[in-house]
């Protein structure tokens, strides 16, 4: 008579013992089977228990009654031919092999598991590089205007204040629309949103290159509309990278992504100045990036794949319920690491925005004042300063981002507060070098470039790290909103007003239109950059006080603030809203 073993209970499978679709077992086997059933019930009801007196105390008359009912109605096991068993097949097996094409061989064919994000490794890498390409185009377009700013001033006959408005109107539209695109990015297909925005940006940029001399306001309007397209991209792209990679890989990919900022900015100066010089018309400088932007749209639509939000962090989107926009804002306002790091990043934006627009013009005025270069003639100015400053921006950006990430990675082995400390050090070290660069401009061109190189290198250490801080202190379903509001605050208090502020201060300090006061007034106004860098360093030092707590909260985040959870209370368990137990 053949039989199967169920943890010590021998159950016969001989066909002569079958009756009414069930199996008749001997008495001892039934007793052992009932012990198994009892243990399962006790474990479900009271949890695991030790053998001995505690186990006997948990045995109740109710359990005896339940087991007695099993004696009169033994468990049925379907032994019909449709579900055949054999002597060599376990009756109840927890680790049976999966069925596959090689059923007789017993070995299943291994299948490649789909990544949690739903995007293959190759497609994820392509996505990151395409996003980097678009980010490079964004900053290249943004600083093309700075590369030909002296030509624009002569073409339209405008002063420093109006020149600063070109950057200010762009940043204002960019930051005011960022929350709108952040809201959309947390709820709808991010690839489609970016594609539409970049296509719009490319067309508007092309239109701005046809602005006639007597309509400066049209150039301001089109530069403002360019911010619409860039807002649709900048708020969303980092969140896609966050949904493709985690931890160290995410930091590395963000580093590659943020390399595009200094490289794109430098290329903007270089391409803008050189194309304008070759064509003898600054309008052509604005016609390069639109064609490249349309290529980016095609790559987005046909290569980039939308990843699942939060799935890469073992928190699938259906477990992270979306909350209302107001709830998201309230949660972000209580996230001190996010708030303080955003204020620190605002200082970075203030400094970079000021230098981006005014540094080439400042260097040109210094060269004219010292007699190294001749003044602009017939609206055509020397482009060598934009070319050199652009090259410095490219090199220092790559060097600064890479060194910042590497220093942060090494410091993380010693302290969990490494990221904000590295950001603080970068700003505090950049302040004196930027001050020296501005002061030495009238006496030594070489010293000025050396100090600019050092100052921008330390300043660039922040880019990738600040983005990484936001992504690990904010939960996935709020990241686009957080990106949007970081953009709003950083630009509203940073580079939206800083170029215009520097220009207005320069105009107010200028006593005459001589070359001396054109240079001196701009020199004094640019000293504000060093002060802003020190303030930003202080905000990052404050961020270090809260970074560990906020990261733990994000990693252990539950679906909603009011979702009930089970907690112990007076020897029993009770369900309370999670918000009532958060510190």
mmCIF file of C-alpha atoms in Angstrom, residues 52-182:
data_model
loop_
_atom_site.group_PDB
_atom_site.id
_atom_site.type_symbol
_atom_site.label_atom_id
_atom_site.label_comp_id
_atom_site.label_asym_id
_atom_site.label_seq_id
_atom_site.Cartn_x
_atom_site.Cartn_y
_atom_site.Cartn_z
ATOM 1 C CA UNK A 52 5.755 23.020 27.079
ATOM 2 C CA UNK A 53 3.317 24.544 29.531
ATOM 3 C CA UNK A 54 2.647 27.644 27.434
ATOM 4 C CA UNK A 55 1.473 25.471 24.565
ATOM 5 C CA UNK A 56 -0.798 23.454 26.834
ATOM 6 C CA UNK A 57 -2.375 26.638 28.230
ATOM 7 C CA UNK A 58 -3.278 27.775 24.740
ATOM 8 C CA UNK A 59 -5.117 24.486 24.071
ATOM 9 C CA UNK A 60 -8.789 25.147 24.760
ATOM 10 C CA UNK A 61 -11.973 23.161 24.705
ATOM 11 C CA UNK A 62 -12.968 25.066 21.621
ATOM 12 C CA UNK A 63 -9.938 23.686 19.840
ATOM 13 C CA UNK A 64 -10.887 20.159 20.997
ATOM 14 C CA UNK A 65 -14.354 20.641 19.556
ATOM 15 C CA UNK A 66 -12.891 21.809 16.257
ATOM 16 C CA UNK A 67 -10.600 18.811 16.083
ATOM 17 C CA UNK A 68 -13.459 16.470 16.969
ATOM 18 C CA UNK A 69 -15.383 17.789 14.010
ATOM 19 C CA UNK A 70 -12.449 16.839 11.832
ATOM 20 C CA UNK A 71 -12.595 13.279 13.228
ATOM 21 C CA UNK A 72 -16.158 12.869 12.007
ATOM 22 C CA UNK A 73 -15.415 14.622 8.699
ATOM 23 C CA UNK A 74 -11.891 13.720 7.643
ATOM 24 C CA UNK A 75 -10.246 16.125 5.174
ATOM 25 C CA UNK A 76 -10.943 15.272 1.567
ATOM 26 C CA UNK A 77 -8.096 14.985 -0.876
ATOM 27 C CA UNK A 78 -8.988 14.977 -4.542
ATOM 28 C CA UNK A 79 -7.390 11.899 -6.107
ATOM 29 C CA UNK A 80 -9.251 12.050 -9.404
ATOM 30 C CA UNK A 81 -7.387 11.167 -12.598
ATOM 31 C CA UNK A 82 -7.550 14.813 -13.638
ATOM 32 C CA UNK A 83 -5.058 15.571 -10.866
ATOM 33 C CA UNK A 84 -2.913 12.457 -10.697
ATOM 34 C CA UNK A 85 -0.278 11.835 -8.062
ATOM 35 C CA UNK A 86 2.422 9.259 -7.811
ATOM 36 C CA UNK A 87 4.436 7.719 -5.056
ATOM 37 C CA UNK A 88 7.420 9.874 -5.935
ATOM 38 C CA UNK A 89 5.523 13.189 -5.819
ATOM 39 C CA UNK A 90 5.138 14.975 -2.456
ATOM 40 C CA UNK A 91 1.521 15.338 -1.357
ATOM 41 C CA UNK A 92 1.866 18.882 -0.023
ATOM 42 C CA UNK A 93 5.165 20.360 -1.204
ATOM 43 C CA UNK A 94 6.203 23.951 -0.474
ATOM 44 C CA UNK A 95 9.241 23.818 -2.731
ATOM 45 C CA UNK A 96 8.084 21.902 -5.768
ATOM 46 C CA UNK A 97 9.809 22.801 -9.012
ATOM 47 C CA UNK A 98 8.094 25.031 -11.492
ATOM 48 C CA UNK A 99 6.651 23.397 -14.537
ATOM 49 C CA UNK A 100 8.293 24.228 -17.828
ATOM 50 C CA UNK A 101 9.007 22.832 -21.236
ATOM 51 C CA UNK A 102 11.356 20.244 -19.731
ATOM 52 C CA UNK A 103 8.725 18.582 -17.574
ATOM 53 C CA UNK A 104 10.331 15.172 -17.687
ATOM 54 C CA UNK A 105 13.783 16.532 -16.935
ATOM 55 C CA UNK A 106 12.579 18.414 -13.861
ATOM 56 C CA UNK A 107 14.500 21.615 -14.660
ATOM 57 C CA UNK A 108 12.608 24.778 -15.555
ATOM 58 C CA UNK A 109 13.942 27.173 -18.127
ATOM 59 C CA UNK A 110 15.107 30.346 -16.307
ATOM 60 C CA UNK A 111 13.382 33.521 -17.402
ATOM 61 C CA UNK A 112 14.919 36.984 -17.195
ATOM 62 C CA UNK A 113 13.061 39.028 -14.611
ATOM 63 C CA UNK A 114 11.655 42.364 -15.661
ATOM 64 C CA UNK A 115 13.323 45.289 -13.822
ATOM 65 C CA UNK A 116 11.062 46.874 -11.165
ATOM 66 C CA UNK A 117 10.961 50.095 -13.166
ATOM 67 C CA UNK A 118 9.637 48.222 -16.214
ATOM 68 C CA UNK A 119 12.543 49.565 -18.312
ATOM 69 C CA UNK A 120 15.399 47.365 -19.509
ATOM 70 C CA UNK A 121 18.978 48.183 -18.584
ATOM 71 C CA UNK A 122 19.903 49.278 -22.103
ATOM 72 C CA UNK A 123 16.772 51.392 -22.493
ATOM 73 C CA UNK A 124 17.431 53.003 -19.099
ATOM 74 C CA UNK A 125 20.946 54.033 -20.159
ATOM 75 C CA UNK A 126 19.629 55.425 -23.437
ATOM 76 C CA UNK A 127 16.985 57.351 -21.515
ATOM 77 C CA UNK A 128 19.582 58.962 -19.247
ATOM 78 C CA UNK A 129 21.789 59.991 -22.166
ATOM 79 C CA UNK A 130 18.847 61.453 -24.077
ATOM 80 C CA UNK A 131 17.796 63.429 -21.004
ATOM 81 C CA UNK A 132 21.389 64.659 -20.651
ATOM 82 C CA UNK A 133 21.383 65.741 -24.297
ATOM 83 C CA UNK A 134 18.182 67.726 -23.791
ATOM 84 C CA UNK A 135 19.488 69.262 -20.566
ATOM 85 C CA UNK A 136 22.606 70.350 -22.432
ATOM 86 C CA UNK A 137 20.442 71.983 -25.121
ATOM 87 C CA UNK A 138 18.379 73.809 -22.508
ATOM 88 C CA UNK A 139 21.397 75.452 -20.909
ATOM 89 C CA UNK A 140 23.090 76.001 -24.236
ATOM 90 C CA UNK A 141 20.069 77.980 -25.414
ATOM 91 C CA UNK A 142 19.753 79.824 -22.113
ATOM 92 C CA UNK A 143 23.304 81.199 -22.245
ATOM 93 C CA UNK A 144 23.533 81.811 -25.966
ATOM 94 C CA UNK A 145 22.027 85.222 -25.240
ATOM 95 C CA UNK A 146 24.781 85.946 -22.699
ATOM 96 C CA UNK A 147 27.385 85.087 -25.339
ATOM 97 C CA UNK A 148 26.099 87.820 -27.657
ATOM 98 C CA UNK A 149 24.851 90.264 -24.998
ATOM 99 C CA UNK A 150 27.205 93.131 -25.964
ATOM 100 C CA UNK A 151 25.955 92.842 -29.563
ATOM 101 C CA UNK A 152 22.338 92.849 -28.383
ATOM 102 C CA UNK A 153 22.954 95.972 -26.265
ATOM 103 C CA UNK A 154 24.379 97.837 -29.246
ATOM 104 C CA UNK A 155 21.706 96.548 -31.644
ATOM 105 C CA UNK A 156 18.765 97.704 -29.510
ATOM 106 C CA UNK A 157 20.580 100.579 -27.745
ATOM 107 C CA UNK A 158 19.680 99.397 -24.226
ATOM 108 C CA UNK A 159 21.388 99.856 -20.849
ATOM 109 C CA UNK A 160 22.438 97.251 -18.246
ATOM 110 C CA UNK A 161 19.042 97.207 -16.540
ATOM 111 C CA UNK A 162 17.149 96.282 -19.704
ATOM 112 C CA UNK A 163 19.833 93.770 -20.638
ATOM 113 C CA UNK A 164 19.289 92.033 -17.317
ATOM 114 C CA UNK A 165 15.579 91.759 -18.124
ATOM 115 C CA UNK A 166 16.346 89.251 -20.894
ATOM 116 C CA UNK A 167 17.353 86.691 -18.297
ATOM 117 C CA UNK A 168 14.797 87.802 -15.724
ATOM 118 C CA UNK A 169 11.695 87.394 -17.922
ATOM 119 C CA UNK A 170 12.874 83.955 -18.989
ATOM 120 C CA UNK A 171 13.448 82.823 -15.401
ATOM 121 C CA UNK A 172 10.140 84.308 -14.219
ATOM 122 C CA UNK A 173 8.037 82.394 -16.740
ATOM 123 C CA UNK A 174 10.169 79.322 -16.116
ATOM 124 C CA UNK A 175 9.628 79.354 -12.362
ATOM 125 C CA UNK A 176 5.944 80.322 -12.355
ATOM 126 C CA UNK A 177 5.068 77.479 -14.724
ATOM 127 C CA UNK A 178 7.259 74.928 -12.943
ATOM 128 C CA UNK A 179 4.602 74.051 -10.283
ATOM 129 C CA UNK A 180 2.035 73.446 -13.020
ATOM 130 C CA UNK A 181 4.315 71.013 -14.822
ATOM 131 C CA UNK A 182 5.340 69.487 -11.512
#
